[in-house]
mmCIF file of C-alpha atoms in Angstrom:
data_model
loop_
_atom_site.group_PDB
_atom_site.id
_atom_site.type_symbol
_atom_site.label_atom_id
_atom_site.label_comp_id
_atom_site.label_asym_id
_atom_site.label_seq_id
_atom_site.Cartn_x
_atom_site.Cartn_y
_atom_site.Cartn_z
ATOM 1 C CA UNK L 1 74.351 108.736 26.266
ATOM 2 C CA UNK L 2 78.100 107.078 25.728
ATOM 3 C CA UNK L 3 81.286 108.525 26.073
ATOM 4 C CA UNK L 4 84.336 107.536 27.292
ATOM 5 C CA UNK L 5 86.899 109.349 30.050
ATOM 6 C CA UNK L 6 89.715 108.240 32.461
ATOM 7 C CA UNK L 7 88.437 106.074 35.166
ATOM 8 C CA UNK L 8 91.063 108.047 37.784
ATOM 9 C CA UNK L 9 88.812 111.480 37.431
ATOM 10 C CA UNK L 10 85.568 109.109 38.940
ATOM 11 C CA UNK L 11 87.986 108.292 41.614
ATOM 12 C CA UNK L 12 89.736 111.651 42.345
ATOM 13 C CA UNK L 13 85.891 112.595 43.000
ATOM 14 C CA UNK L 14 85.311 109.595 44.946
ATOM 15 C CA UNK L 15 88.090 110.263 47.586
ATOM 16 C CA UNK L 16 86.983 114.175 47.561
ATOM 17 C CA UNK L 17 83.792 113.759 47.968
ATOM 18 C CA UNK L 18 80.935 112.279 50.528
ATOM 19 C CA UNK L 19 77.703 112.000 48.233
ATOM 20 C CA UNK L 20 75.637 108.764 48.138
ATOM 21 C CA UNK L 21 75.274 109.473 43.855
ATOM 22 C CA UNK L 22 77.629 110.838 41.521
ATOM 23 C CA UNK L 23 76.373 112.729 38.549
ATOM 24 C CA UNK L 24 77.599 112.827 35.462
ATOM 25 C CA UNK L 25 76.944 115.403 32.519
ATOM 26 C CA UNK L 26 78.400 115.554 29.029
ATOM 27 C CA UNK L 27 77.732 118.605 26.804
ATOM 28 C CA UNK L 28 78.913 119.182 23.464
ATOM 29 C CA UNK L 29 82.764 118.787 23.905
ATOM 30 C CA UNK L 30 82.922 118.434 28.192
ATOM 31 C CA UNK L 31 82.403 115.888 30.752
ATOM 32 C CA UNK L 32 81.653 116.534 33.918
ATOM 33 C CA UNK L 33 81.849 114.645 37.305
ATOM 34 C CA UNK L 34 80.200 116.073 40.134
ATOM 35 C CA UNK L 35 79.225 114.977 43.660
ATOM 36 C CA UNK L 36 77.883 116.638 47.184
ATOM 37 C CA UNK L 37 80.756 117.080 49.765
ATOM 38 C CA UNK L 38 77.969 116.695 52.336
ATOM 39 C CA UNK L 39 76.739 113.301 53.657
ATOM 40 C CA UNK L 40 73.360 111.934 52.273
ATOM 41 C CA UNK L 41 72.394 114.530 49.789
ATOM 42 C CA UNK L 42 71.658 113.020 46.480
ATOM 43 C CA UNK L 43 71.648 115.896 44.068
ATOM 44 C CA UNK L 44 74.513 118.843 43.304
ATOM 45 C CA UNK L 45 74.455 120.948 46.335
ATOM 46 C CA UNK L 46 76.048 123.992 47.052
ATOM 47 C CA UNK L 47 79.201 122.370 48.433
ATOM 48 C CA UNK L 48 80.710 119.772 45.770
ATOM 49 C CA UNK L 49 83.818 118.255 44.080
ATOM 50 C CA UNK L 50 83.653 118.748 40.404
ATOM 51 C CA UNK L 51 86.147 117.194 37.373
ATOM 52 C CA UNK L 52 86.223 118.229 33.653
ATOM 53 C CA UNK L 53 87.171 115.029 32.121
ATOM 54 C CA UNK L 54 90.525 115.783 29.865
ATOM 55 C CA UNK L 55 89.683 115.052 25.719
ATOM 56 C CA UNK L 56 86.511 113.028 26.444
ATOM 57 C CA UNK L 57 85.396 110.979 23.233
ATOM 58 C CA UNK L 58 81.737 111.963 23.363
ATOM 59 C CA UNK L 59 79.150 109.749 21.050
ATOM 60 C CA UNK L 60 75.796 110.996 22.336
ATOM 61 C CA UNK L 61 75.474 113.545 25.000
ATOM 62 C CA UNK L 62 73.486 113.366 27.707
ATOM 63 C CA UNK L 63 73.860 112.698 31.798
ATOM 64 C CA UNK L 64 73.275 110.316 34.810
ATOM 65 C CA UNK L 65 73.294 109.402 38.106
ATOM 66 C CA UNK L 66 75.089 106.640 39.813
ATOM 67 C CA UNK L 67 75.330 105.589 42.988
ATOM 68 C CA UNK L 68 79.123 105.712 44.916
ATOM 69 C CA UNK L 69 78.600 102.391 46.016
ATOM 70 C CA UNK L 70 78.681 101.310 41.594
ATOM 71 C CA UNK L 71 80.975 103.799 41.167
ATOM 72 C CA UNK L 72 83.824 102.058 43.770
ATOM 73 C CA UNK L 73 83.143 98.204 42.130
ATOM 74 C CA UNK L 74 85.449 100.004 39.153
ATOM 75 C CA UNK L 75 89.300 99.354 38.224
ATOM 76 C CA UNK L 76 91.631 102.219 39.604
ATOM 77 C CA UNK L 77 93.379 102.700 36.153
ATOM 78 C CA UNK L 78 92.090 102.550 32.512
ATOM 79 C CA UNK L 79 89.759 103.957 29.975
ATOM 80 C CA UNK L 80 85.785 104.093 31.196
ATOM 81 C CA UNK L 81 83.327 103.935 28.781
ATOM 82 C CA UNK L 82 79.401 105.147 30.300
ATOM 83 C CA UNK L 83 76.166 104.603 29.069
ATOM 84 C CA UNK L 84 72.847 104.807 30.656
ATOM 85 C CA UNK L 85 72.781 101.357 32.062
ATOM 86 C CA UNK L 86 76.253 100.135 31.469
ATOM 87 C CA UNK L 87 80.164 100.849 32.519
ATOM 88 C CA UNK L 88 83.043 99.668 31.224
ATOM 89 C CA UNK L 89 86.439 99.693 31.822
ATOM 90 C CA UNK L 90 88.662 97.159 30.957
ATOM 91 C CA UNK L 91 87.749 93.434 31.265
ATOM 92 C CA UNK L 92 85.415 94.854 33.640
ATOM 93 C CA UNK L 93 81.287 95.079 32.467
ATOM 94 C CA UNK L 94 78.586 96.587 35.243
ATOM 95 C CA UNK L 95 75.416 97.239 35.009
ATOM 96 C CA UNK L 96 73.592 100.129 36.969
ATOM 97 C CA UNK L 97 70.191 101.674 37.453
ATOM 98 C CA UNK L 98 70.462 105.320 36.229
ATOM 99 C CA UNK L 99 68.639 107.773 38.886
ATOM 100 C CA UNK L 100 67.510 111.218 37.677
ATOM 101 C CA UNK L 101 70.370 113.693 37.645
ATOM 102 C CA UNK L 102 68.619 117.450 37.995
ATOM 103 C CA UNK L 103 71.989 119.565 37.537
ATOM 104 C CA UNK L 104 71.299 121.856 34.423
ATOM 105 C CA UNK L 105 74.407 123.786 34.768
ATOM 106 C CA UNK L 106 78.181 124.353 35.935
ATOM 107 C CA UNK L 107 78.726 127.783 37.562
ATOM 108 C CA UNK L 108 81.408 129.902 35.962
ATOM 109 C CA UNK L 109 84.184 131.509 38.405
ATOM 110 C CA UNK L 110 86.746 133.959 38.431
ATOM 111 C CA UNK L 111 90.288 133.670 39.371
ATOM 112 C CA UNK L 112 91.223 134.777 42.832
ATOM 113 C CA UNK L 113 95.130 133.596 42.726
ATOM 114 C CA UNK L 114 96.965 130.610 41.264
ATOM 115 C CA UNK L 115 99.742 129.497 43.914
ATOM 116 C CA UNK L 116 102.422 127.236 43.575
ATOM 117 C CA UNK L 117 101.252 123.980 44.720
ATOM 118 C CA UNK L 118 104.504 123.554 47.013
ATOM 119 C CA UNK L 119 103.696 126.956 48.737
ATOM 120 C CA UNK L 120 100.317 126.536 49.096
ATOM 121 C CA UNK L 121 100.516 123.239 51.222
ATOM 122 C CA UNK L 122 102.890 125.044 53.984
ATOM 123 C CA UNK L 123 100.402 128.302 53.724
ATOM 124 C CA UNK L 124 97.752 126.085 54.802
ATOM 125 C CA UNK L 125 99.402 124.442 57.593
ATOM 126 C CA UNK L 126 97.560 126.978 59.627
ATOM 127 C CA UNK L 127 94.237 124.706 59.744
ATOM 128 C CA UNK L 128 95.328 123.351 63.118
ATOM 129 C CA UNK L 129 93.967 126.976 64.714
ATOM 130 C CA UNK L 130 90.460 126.687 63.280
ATOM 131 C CA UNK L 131 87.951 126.988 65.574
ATOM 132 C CA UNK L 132 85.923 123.320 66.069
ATOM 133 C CA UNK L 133 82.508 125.685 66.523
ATOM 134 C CA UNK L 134 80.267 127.377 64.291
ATOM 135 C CA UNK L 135 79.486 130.115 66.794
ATOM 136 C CA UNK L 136 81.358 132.292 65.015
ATOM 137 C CA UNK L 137 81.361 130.855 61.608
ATOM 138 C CA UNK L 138 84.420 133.085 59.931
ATOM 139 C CA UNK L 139 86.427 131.235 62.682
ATOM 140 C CA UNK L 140 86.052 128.083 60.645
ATOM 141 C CA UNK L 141 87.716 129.326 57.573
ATOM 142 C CA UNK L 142 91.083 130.235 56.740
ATOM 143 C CA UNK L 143 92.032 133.850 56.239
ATOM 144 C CA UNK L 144 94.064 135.009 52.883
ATOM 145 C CA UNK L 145 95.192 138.561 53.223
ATOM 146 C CA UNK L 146 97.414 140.140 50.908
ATOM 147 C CA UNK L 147 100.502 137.650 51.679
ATOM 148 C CA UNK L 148 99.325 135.875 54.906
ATOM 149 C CA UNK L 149 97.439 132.833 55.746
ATOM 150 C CA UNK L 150 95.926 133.148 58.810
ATOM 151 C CA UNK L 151 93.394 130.491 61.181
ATOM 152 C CA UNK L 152 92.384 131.506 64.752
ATOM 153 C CA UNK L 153 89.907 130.153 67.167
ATOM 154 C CA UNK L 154 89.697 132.479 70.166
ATOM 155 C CA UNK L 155 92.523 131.158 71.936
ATOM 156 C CA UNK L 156 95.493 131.060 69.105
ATOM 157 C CA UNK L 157 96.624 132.427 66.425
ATOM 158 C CA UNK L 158 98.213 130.744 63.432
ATOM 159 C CA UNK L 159 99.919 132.873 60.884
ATOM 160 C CA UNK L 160 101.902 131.687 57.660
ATOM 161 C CA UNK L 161 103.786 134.074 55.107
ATOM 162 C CA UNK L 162 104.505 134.108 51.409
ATOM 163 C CA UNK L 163 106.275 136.773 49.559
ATOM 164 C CA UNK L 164 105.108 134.578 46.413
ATOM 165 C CA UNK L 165 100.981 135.885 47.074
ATOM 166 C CA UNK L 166 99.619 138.906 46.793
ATOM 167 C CA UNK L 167 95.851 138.186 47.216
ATOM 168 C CA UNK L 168 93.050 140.536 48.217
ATOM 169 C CA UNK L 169 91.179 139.155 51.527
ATOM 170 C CA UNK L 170 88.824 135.859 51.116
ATOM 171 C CA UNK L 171 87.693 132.924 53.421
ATOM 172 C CA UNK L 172 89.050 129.427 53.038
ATOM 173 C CA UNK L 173 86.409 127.427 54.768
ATOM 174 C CA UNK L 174 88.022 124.207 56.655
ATOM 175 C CA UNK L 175 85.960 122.113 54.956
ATOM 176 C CA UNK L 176 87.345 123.407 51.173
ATOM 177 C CA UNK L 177 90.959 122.489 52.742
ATOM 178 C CA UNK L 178 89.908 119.238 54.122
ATOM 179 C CA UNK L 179 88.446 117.907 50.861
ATOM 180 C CA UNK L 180 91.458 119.557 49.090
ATOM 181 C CA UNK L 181 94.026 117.534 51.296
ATOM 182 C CA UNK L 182 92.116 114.174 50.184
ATOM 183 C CA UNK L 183 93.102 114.583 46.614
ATOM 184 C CA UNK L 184 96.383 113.277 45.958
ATOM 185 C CA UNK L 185 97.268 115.411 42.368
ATOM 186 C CA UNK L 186 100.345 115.902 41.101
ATOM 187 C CA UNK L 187 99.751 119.212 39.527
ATOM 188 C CA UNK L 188 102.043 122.047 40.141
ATOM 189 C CA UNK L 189 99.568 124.649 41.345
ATOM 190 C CA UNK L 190 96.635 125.306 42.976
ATOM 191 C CA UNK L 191 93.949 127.837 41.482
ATOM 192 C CA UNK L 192 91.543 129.992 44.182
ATOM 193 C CA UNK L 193 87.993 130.724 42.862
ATOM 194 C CA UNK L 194 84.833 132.323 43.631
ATOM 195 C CA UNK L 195 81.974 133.232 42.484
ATOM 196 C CA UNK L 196 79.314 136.066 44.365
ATOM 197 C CA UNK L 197 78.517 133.336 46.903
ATOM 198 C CA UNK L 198 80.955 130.445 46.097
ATOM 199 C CA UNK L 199 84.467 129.409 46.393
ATOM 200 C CA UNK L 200 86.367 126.924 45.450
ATOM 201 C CA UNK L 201 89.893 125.228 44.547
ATOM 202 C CA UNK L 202 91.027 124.181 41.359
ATOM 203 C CA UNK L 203 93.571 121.471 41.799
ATOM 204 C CA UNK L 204 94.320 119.606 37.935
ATOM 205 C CA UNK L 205 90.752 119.181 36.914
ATOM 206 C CA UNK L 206 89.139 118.866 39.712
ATOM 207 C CA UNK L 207 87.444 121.716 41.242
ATOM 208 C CA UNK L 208 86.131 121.523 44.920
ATOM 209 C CA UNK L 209 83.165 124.087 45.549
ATOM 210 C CA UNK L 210 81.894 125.406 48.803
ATOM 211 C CA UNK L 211 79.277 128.330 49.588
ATOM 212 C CA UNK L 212 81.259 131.530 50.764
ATOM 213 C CA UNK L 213 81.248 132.134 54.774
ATOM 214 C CA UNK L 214 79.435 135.426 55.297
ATOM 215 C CA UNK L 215 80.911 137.829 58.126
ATOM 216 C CA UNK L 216 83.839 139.925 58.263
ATOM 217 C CA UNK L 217 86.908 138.278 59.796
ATOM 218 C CA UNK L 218 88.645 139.759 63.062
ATOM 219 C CA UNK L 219 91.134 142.091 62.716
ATOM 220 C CA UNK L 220 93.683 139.507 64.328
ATOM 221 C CA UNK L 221 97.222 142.257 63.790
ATOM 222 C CA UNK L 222 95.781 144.759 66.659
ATOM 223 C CA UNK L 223 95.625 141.935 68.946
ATOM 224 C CA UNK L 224 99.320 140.622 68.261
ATOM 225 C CA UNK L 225 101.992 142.219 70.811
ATOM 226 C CA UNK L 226 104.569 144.001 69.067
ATOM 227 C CA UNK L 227 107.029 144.875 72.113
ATOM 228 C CA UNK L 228 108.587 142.175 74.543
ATOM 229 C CA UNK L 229 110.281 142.119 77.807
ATOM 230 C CA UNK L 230 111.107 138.458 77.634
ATOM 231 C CA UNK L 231 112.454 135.907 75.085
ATOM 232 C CA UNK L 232 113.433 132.338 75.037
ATOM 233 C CA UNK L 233 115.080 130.179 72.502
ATOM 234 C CA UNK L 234 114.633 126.511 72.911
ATOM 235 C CA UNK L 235 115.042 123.310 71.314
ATOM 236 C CA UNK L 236 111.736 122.232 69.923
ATOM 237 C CA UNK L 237 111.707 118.605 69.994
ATOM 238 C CA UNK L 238 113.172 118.290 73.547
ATOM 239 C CA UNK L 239 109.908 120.089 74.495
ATOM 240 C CA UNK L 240 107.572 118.174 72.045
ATOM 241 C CA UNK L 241 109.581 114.942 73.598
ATOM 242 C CA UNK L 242 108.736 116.069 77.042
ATOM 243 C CA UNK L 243 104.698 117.366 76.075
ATOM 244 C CA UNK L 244 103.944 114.223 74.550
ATOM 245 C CA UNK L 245 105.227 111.863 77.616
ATOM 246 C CA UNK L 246 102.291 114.009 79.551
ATOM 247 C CA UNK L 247 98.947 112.210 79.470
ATOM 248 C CA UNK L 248 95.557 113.110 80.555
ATOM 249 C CA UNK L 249 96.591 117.044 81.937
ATOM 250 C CA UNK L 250 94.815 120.072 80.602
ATOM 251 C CA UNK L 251 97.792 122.502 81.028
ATOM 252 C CA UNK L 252 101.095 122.596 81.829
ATOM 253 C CA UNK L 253 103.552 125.432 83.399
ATOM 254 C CA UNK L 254 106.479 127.019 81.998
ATOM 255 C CA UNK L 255 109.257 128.194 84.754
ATOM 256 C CA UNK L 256 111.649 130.161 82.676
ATOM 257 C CA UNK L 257 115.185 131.277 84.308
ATOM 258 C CA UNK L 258 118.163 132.290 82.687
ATOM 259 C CA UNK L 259 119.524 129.264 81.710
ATOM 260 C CA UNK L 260 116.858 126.562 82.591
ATOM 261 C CA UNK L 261 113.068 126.000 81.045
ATOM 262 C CA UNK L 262 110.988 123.896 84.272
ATOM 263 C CA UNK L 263 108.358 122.118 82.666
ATOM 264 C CA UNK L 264 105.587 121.381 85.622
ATOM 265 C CA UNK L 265 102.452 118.951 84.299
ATOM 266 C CA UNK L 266 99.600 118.066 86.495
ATOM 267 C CA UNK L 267 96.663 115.982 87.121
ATOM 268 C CA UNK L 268 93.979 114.369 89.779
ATOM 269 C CA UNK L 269 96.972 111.812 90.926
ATOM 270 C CA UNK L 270 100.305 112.858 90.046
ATOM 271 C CA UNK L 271 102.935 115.727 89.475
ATOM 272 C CA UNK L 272 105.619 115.593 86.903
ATOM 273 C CA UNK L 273 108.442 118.392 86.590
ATOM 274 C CA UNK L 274 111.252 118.300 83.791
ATOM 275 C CA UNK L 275 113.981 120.498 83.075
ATOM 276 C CA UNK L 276 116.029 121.232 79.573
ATOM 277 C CA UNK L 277 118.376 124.163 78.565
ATOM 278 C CA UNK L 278 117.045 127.400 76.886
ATOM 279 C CA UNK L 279 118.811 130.765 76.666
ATOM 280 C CA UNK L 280 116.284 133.049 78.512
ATOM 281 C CA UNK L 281 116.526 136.481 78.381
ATOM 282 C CA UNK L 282 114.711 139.209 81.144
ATOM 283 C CA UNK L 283 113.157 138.746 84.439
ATOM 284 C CA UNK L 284 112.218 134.973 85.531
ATOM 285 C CA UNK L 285 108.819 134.053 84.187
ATOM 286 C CA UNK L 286 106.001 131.384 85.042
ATOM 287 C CA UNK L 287 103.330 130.972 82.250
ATOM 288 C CA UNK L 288 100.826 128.111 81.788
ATOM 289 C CA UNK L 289 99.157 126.835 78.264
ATOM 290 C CA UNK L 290 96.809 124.316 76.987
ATOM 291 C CA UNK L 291 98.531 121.383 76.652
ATOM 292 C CA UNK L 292 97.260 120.823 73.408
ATOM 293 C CA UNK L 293 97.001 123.577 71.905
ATOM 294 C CA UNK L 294 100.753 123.944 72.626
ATOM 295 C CA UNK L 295 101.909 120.970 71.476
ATOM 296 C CA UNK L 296 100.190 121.244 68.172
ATOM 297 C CA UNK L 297 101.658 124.572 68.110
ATOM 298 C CA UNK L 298 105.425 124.206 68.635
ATOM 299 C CA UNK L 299 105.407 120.781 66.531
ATOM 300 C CA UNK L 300 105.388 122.986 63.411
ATOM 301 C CA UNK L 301 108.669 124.579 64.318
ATOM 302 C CA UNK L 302 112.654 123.174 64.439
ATOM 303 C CA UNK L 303 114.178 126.341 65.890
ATOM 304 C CA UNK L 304 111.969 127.546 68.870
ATOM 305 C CA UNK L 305 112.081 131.534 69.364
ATOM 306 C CA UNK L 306 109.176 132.655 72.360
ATOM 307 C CA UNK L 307 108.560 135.997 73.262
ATOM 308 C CA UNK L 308 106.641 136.872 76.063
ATOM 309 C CA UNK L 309 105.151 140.218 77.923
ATOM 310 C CA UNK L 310 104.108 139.523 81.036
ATOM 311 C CA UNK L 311 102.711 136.447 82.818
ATOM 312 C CA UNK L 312 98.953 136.722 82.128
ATOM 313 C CA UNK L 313 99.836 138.242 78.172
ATOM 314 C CA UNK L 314 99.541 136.326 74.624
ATOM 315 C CA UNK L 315 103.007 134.377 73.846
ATOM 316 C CA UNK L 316 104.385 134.954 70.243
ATOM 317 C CA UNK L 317 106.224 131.797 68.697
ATOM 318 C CA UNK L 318 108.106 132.034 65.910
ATOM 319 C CA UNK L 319 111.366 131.202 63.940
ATOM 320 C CA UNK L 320 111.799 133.321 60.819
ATOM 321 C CA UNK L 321 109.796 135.679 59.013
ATOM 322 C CA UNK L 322 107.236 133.348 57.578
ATOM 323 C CA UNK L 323 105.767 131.558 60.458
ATOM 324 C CA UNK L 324 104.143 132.886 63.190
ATOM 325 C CA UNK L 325 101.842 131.406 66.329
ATOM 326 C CA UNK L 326 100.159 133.789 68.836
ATOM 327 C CA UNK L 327 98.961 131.834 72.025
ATOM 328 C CA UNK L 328 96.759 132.636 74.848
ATOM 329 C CA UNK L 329 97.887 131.401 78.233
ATOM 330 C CA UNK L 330 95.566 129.566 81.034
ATOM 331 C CA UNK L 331 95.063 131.609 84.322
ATOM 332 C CA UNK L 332 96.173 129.276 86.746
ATOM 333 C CA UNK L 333 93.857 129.526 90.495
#
């Protein structure tokens, strides 16, 4: 074996990727660098970060397997030239003990949707929703249907909108977007792909892989209220302000008059009420929410519409047409 590709793709799958070895194949005119997205795994599992090495200068084919812990002792810039004992790059000479590398072959997908790389990173905003458990393992992937991304957990919903996508309905696991988010690429869009029980993302030439989620997702519209007998408009950051100052309280209560938002925090040893302005329309209202799980919601928005039903009914949040929260509140004893 020696060829010769960019040191930065060994990297990009460095920062991508957990696995303890990092395989490398060459065929006849392709190089590829895989490795395991899970921890501890030493062959190509089902979930991995892949990179097709642009115009590699291939002597003798053949592959290996090096260890991440070689792998990082390399420059971050320059031309890499592998064999199977020796790299280098630069001024830079190491040499390694090759380990068997079993992967016979790279699976071939099919294009879901290519979005614009710009779009893509506010449709997946929605992550912050995903449910933490695997109880119900659909709940850990992001939903793509038609022109909506959508992540929910039980207690919210997370909804963004593009009129850009058009994309039939598929599962984004978490851990496909968390991977994703490590590589720092340049590229202008961002390629969905699948396979009968694989997805992945195609970012440059990398590809991160995952095995599909099986399970149909919840039909999250019918649960959305489409008719409100209360709405307030608020500034957003006065209320993040306020949230944040709260520590170590599970919920807080909303006291909503016509002119007047009473924010009301508790815990084992103190009280804490604030005020700030909001234009309130309908009947006074008291509501309480996670603490959390409203303060990660309402950080995503500058211009703060909530609409509300009823004291013990789901609160919409939202500011224009493509952005969307649904949140559950907490029944107060």
């Amino acid at each position: 074996m020696k060829i010769k590709i960019n040191v930065d793709d060994i990297h990009q799958v460095l920062k991508a990727s957990t696995g303890e070895n990092i395989s490398i194949i060459s065929g006849e005119n392709t190089v590829h660098t895989i490795s395991d997205i899970k921890n501890g795994i030493d062959d190509l599992s089902s979930d991995h970060v892949m990179c097709k090495s642009d115009y590699p200068w291939i002597e003798q084919r053949g592959k290996t397997l090096i260890s991440r812990q070689v792998l990082q002792s390399l420059p971050t810039s320059g031309e890499l030239t592998i064999t199977e004992d020796t790299l280098e790059c630069g001024n830079r000479k190491i040499g390694y003990k090759s380990n068997r590398c079993d992967v016979e072959s790279i699976s071939n997908f099919t294009e879901i949707a290519t979005i614009n790389t710009e779009i893509f990173n506010d449709l997946i905003e929605v992550e912050y929703a995903l449910a933490k458990d695997e109880t119900r393992p659909t709940l850990t992937a992001v939903c793509i249907s038609g022109n909506e991304f959508v992540a929910l957990d039980g207690f919210r919903i997370a909804i963004r909108k593009s009129n850009e996508i058009n994309v039939e309905e598929t599962l984004l696991p978490g851990k496909l977007i968390k991977a994703y988010k490590k590589i720092k690429s340049k590229v202008n869009e961002v390629t969905i792909l699948e396979t009968e029980n694989r997805v992945a993302l195609k970012v440059g030439n990398i590809v991160i892989v995952v095995t599909k989620l099986l399970g149909d997702y919840i039909k999250y519209k019918s649960v959305i209220p489409t008719e409100f007998s209360r709405q307030a408009e608020i500034n957003s950051k006065e209320l993040l302000s306020i949230l944040k100052s709260y520590k170590k309280v599970d919920y807080v209560i909303l006291n909503f008059t016509e002119e007047e938002l009473k924010v009301t925090a508790k815990n084992e040893t103190l009280t804490i009420e604030d005020k700030l302005d909001c234009k309130f329309k309908g009947e006074n209202l008291e509501i309480a929410f996670n603490h959390k799980y409203l303060m990660e919601t309402i950080k995503h928005y500058e211009n703060l519409t909530m609409k509300f039903t009823y004291s013990v009914g789901p609160m919409i949040i939202t500011d224009d047409e493509s952005k969307l929260d649904v949140l559950l509140p907490v029944r107060i004893k």
